[in-house]
Coordinates of C-alpha atoms and ligand atoms in Angstrom, one line a residue:
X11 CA 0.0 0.0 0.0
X12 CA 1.3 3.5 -0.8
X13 CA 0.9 5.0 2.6
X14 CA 3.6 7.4 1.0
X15 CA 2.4 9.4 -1.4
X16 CA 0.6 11.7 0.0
X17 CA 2.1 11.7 3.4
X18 CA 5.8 12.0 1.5
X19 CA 5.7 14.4 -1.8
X20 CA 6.8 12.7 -4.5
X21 CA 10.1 14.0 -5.8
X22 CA 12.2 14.6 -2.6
X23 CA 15.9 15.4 -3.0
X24 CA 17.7 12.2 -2.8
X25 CA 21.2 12.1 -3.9
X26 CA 21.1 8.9 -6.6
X27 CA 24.3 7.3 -6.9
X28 CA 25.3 6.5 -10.3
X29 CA 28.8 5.8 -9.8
X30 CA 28.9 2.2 -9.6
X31 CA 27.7 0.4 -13.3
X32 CA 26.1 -2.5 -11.1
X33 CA 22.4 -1.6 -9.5
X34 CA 22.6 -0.5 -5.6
X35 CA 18.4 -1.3 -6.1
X36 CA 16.5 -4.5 -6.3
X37 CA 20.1 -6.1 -7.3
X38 CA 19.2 -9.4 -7.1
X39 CA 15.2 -8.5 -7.8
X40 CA 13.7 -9.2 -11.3
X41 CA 14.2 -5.2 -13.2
X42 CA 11.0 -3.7 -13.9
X43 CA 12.3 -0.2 -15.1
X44 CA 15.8 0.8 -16.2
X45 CA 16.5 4.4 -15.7
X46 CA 19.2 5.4 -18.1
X47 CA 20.8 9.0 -18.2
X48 CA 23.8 10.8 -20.6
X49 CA 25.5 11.9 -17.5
X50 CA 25.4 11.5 -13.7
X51 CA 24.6 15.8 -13.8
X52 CA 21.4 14.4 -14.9
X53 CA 21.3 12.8 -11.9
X54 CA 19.3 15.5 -10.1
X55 CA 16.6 15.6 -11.9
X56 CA 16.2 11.8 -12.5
X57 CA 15.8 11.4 -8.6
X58 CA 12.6 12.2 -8.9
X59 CA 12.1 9.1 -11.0
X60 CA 13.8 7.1 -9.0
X61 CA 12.0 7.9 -5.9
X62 CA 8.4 7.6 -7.6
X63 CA 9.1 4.1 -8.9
X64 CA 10.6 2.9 -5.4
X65 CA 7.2 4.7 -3.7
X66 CA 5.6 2.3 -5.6
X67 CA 7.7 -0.9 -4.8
X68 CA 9.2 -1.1 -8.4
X69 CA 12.8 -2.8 -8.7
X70 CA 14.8 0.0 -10.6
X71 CA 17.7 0.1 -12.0
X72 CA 19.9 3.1 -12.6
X73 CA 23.1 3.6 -15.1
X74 CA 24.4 6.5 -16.9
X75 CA 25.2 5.2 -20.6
X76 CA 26.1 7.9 -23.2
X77 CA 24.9 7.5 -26.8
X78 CA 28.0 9.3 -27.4
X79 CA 30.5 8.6 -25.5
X80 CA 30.0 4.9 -24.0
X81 CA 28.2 3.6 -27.6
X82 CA 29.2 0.5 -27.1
X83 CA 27.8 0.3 -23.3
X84 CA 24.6 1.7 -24.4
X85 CA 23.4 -0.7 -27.1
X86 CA 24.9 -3.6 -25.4
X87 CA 23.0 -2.3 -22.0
X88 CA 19.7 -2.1 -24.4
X89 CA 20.3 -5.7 -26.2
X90 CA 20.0 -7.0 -23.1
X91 CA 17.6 -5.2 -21.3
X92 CA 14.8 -7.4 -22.2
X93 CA 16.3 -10.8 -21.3
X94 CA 17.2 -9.2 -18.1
X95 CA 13.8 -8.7 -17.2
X96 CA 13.6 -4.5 -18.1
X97 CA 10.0 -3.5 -18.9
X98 CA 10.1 0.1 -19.5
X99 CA 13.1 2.0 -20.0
X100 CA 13.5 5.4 -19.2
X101 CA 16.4 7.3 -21.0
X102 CA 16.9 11.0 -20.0
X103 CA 19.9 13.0 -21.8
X104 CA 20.3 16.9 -22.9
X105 CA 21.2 18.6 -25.5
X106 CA 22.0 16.7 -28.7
X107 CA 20.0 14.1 -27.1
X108 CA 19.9 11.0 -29.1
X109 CA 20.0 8.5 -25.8
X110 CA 16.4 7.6 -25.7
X111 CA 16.4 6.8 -29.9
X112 CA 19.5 5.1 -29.8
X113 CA 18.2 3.1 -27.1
X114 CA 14.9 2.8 -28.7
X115 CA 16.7 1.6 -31.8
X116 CA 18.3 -1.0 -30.0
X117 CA 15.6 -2.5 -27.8
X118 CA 11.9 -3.5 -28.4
X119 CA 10.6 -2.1 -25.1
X120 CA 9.2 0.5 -24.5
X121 CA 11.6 3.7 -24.2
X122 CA 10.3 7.0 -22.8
X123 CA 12.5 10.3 -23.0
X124 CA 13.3 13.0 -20.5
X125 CA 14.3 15.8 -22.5
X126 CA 17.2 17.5 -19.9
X127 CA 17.5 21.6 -19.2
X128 CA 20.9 22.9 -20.3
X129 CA 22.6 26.0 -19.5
X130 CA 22.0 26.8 -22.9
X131 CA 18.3 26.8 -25.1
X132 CA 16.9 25.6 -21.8
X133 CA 16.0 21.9 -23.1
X134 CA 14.3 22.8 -26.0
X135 CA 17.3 21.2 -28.2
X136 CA 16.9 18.1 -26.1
X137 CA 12.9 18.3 -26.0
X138 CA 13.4 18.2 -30.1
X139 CA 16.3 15.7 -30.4
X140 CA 13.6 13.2 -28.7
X141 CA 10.1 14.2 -29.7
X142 CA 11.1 14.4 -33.1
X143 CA 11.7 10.6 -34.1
X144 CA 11.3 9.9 -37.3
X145 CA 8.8 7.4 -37.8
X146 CA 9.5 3.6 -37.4
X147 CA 11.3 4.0 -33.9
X148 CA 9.1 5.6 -31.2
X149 CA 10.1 7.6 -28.0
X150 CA 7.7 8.4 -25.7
X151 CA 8.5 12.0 -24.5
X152 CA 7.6 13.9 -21.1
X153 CA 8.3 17.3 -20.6
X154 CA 11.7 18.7 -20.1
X155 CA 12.7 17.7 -17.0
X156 CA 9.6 15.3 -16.7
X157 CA 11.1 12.7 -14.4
X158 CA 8.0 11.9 -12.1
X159 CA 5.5 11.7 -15.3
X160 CA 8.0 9.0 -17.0
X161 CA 8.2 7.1 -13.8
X162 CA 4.2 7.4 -13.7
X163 CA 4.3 6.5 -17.4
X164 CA 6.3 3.5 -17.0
X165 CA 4.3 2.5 -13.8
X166 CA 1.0 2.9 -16.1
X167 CA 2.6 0.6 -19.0
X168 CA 3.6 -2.0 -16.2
X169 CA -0.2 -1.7 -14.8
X170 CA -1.3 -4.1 -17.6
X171 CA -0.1 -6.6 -16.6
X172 CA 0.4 -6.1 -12.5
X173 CA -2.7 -6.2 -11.1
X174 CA -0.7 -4.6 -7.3
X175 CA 0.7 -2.0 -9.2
X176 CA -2.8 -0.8 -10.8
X177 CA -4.6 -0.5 -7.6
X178 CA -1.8 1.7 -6.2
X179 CA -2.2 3.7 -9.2
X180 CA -5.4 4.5 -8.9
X181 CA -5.1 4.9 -5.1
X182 CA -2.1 7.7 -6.1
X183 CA -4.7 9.1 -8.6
X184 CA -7.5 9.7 -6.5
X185 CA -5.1 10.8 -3.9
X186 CA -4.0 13.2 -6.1
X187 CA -7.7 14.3 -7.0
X188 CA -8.6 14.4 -3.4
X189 CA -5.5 17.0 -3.1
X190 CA -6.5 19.0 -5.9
X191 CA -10.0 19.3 -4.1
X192 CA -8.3 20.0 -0.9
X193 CA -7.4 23.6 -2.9
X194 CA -10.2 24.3 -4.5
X195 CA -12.1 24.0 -0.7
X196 CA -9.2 26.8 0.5
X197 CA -9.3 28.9 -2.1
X198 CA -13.1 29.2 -2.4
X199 CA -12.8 29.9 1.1
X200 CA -10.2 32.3 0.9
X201 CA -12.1 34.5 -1.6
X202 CA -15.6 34.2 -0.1
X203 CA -14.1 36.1 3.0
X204 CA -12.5 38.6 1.0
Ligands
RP5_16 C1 24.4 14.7 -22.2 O1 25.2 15.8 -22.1 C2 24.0 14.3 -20.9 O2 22.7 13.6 -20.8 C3 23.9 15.6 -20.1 O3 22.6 16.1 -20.0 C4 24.7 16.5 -21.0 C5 25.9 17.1 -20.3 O4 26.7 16.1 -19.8 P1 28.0 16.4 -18.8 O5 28.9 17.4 -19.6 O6 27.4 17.1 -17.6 O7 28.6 15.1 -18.5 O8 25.0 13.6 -22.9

């Protein structure tokens, strides 16, 4: 049960480690979702997508592979991902961000991108470098910087088949309704007494 969620926001600061190539979660689990990112200074905004998938009891792995600069890592990694029990992959990268296609490419799971901020163009080169696959090889993009929606995404696609994880998704969803409602009662409040 997700007693979390609401009592616990989603998306707390917690330093991921990505410094080690081997899993520090669910190591010796069955992986549901592989989290992939360009560079550990994605690191801090991919937390949030770590944390959402371990609120939900989902075994997660985390590696930073570069399209770029480990090629060889990153399509070996995404051969194998299925065999090794990956459902979802989650590939997040900035700037010239061909991660989540490469990887796309390379597996036949499903792959959702998280388009990373720069300094520079503020992630709308890497929004475009993944929302703009050409046809045949699909990536699922979030928003830049979307971390907890792909987490929520790849919780949804694992939902079909994982009848635990779709009853916590709809508990998370009407929690979140119920604290949507929550402000809508203060702020009707608020301005009927003003
Ligand atoms: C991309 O280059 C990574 O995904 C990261 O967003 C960006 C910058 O990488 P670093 O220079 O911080 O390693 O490949």
């Amino acid at each position: 049960m997700i007693t979390t969620v609401s009592g616990v926001p989603l998306g707390r600061h917690v330093p991921v480690d990505v410094s080690h190539p081997t899993p520090h979660v669910g190591q010796n689990a069955p992986m549901s979702v592989a989290i992939l990112m360009g560079s550990s200074s994605d690191a801090s905004i991919m937390d949030d997508a770590v944390q959402t998938l371990r609120t939900f009891d989902v075994p997660v792995q985390v590696r930073v592979l570069s399209a770029h600069r480990t090629p060889d890592d990153t399509i070996a990694f995404a051969r194998g991902a299925k065999d090794a029990g990956v459902k979802v992959v989650i590939a997040a990268a900035g700037g010239a961000a061909h991660l989540a296609g490469v990887v796309a490419a390379t597996t036949p799971l499903p792959v959702i991108g998280v388009p990373i901020a720069l300094a520079t163009l503020d992630g709308l080169d890497s929004l475009l470098a993944m929302v703009q696959m050409p046809k045949g090889i699909p990536v699922a993009t979030v928003a830049v910087n979307g971390a907890r929606n792909a987490a929520l995404l790849a919780l949804r696609i694992i939902a079909l088949s994982d009848a635990r994880v779709a009853t916590e998704l709809d508990r998370f969803i009407a929690e979140l309704a119920d604290q949507v409602r929550d402000m809508d009662a203060e702020v009707v409040s608020r301005y009927e007494q003003a």
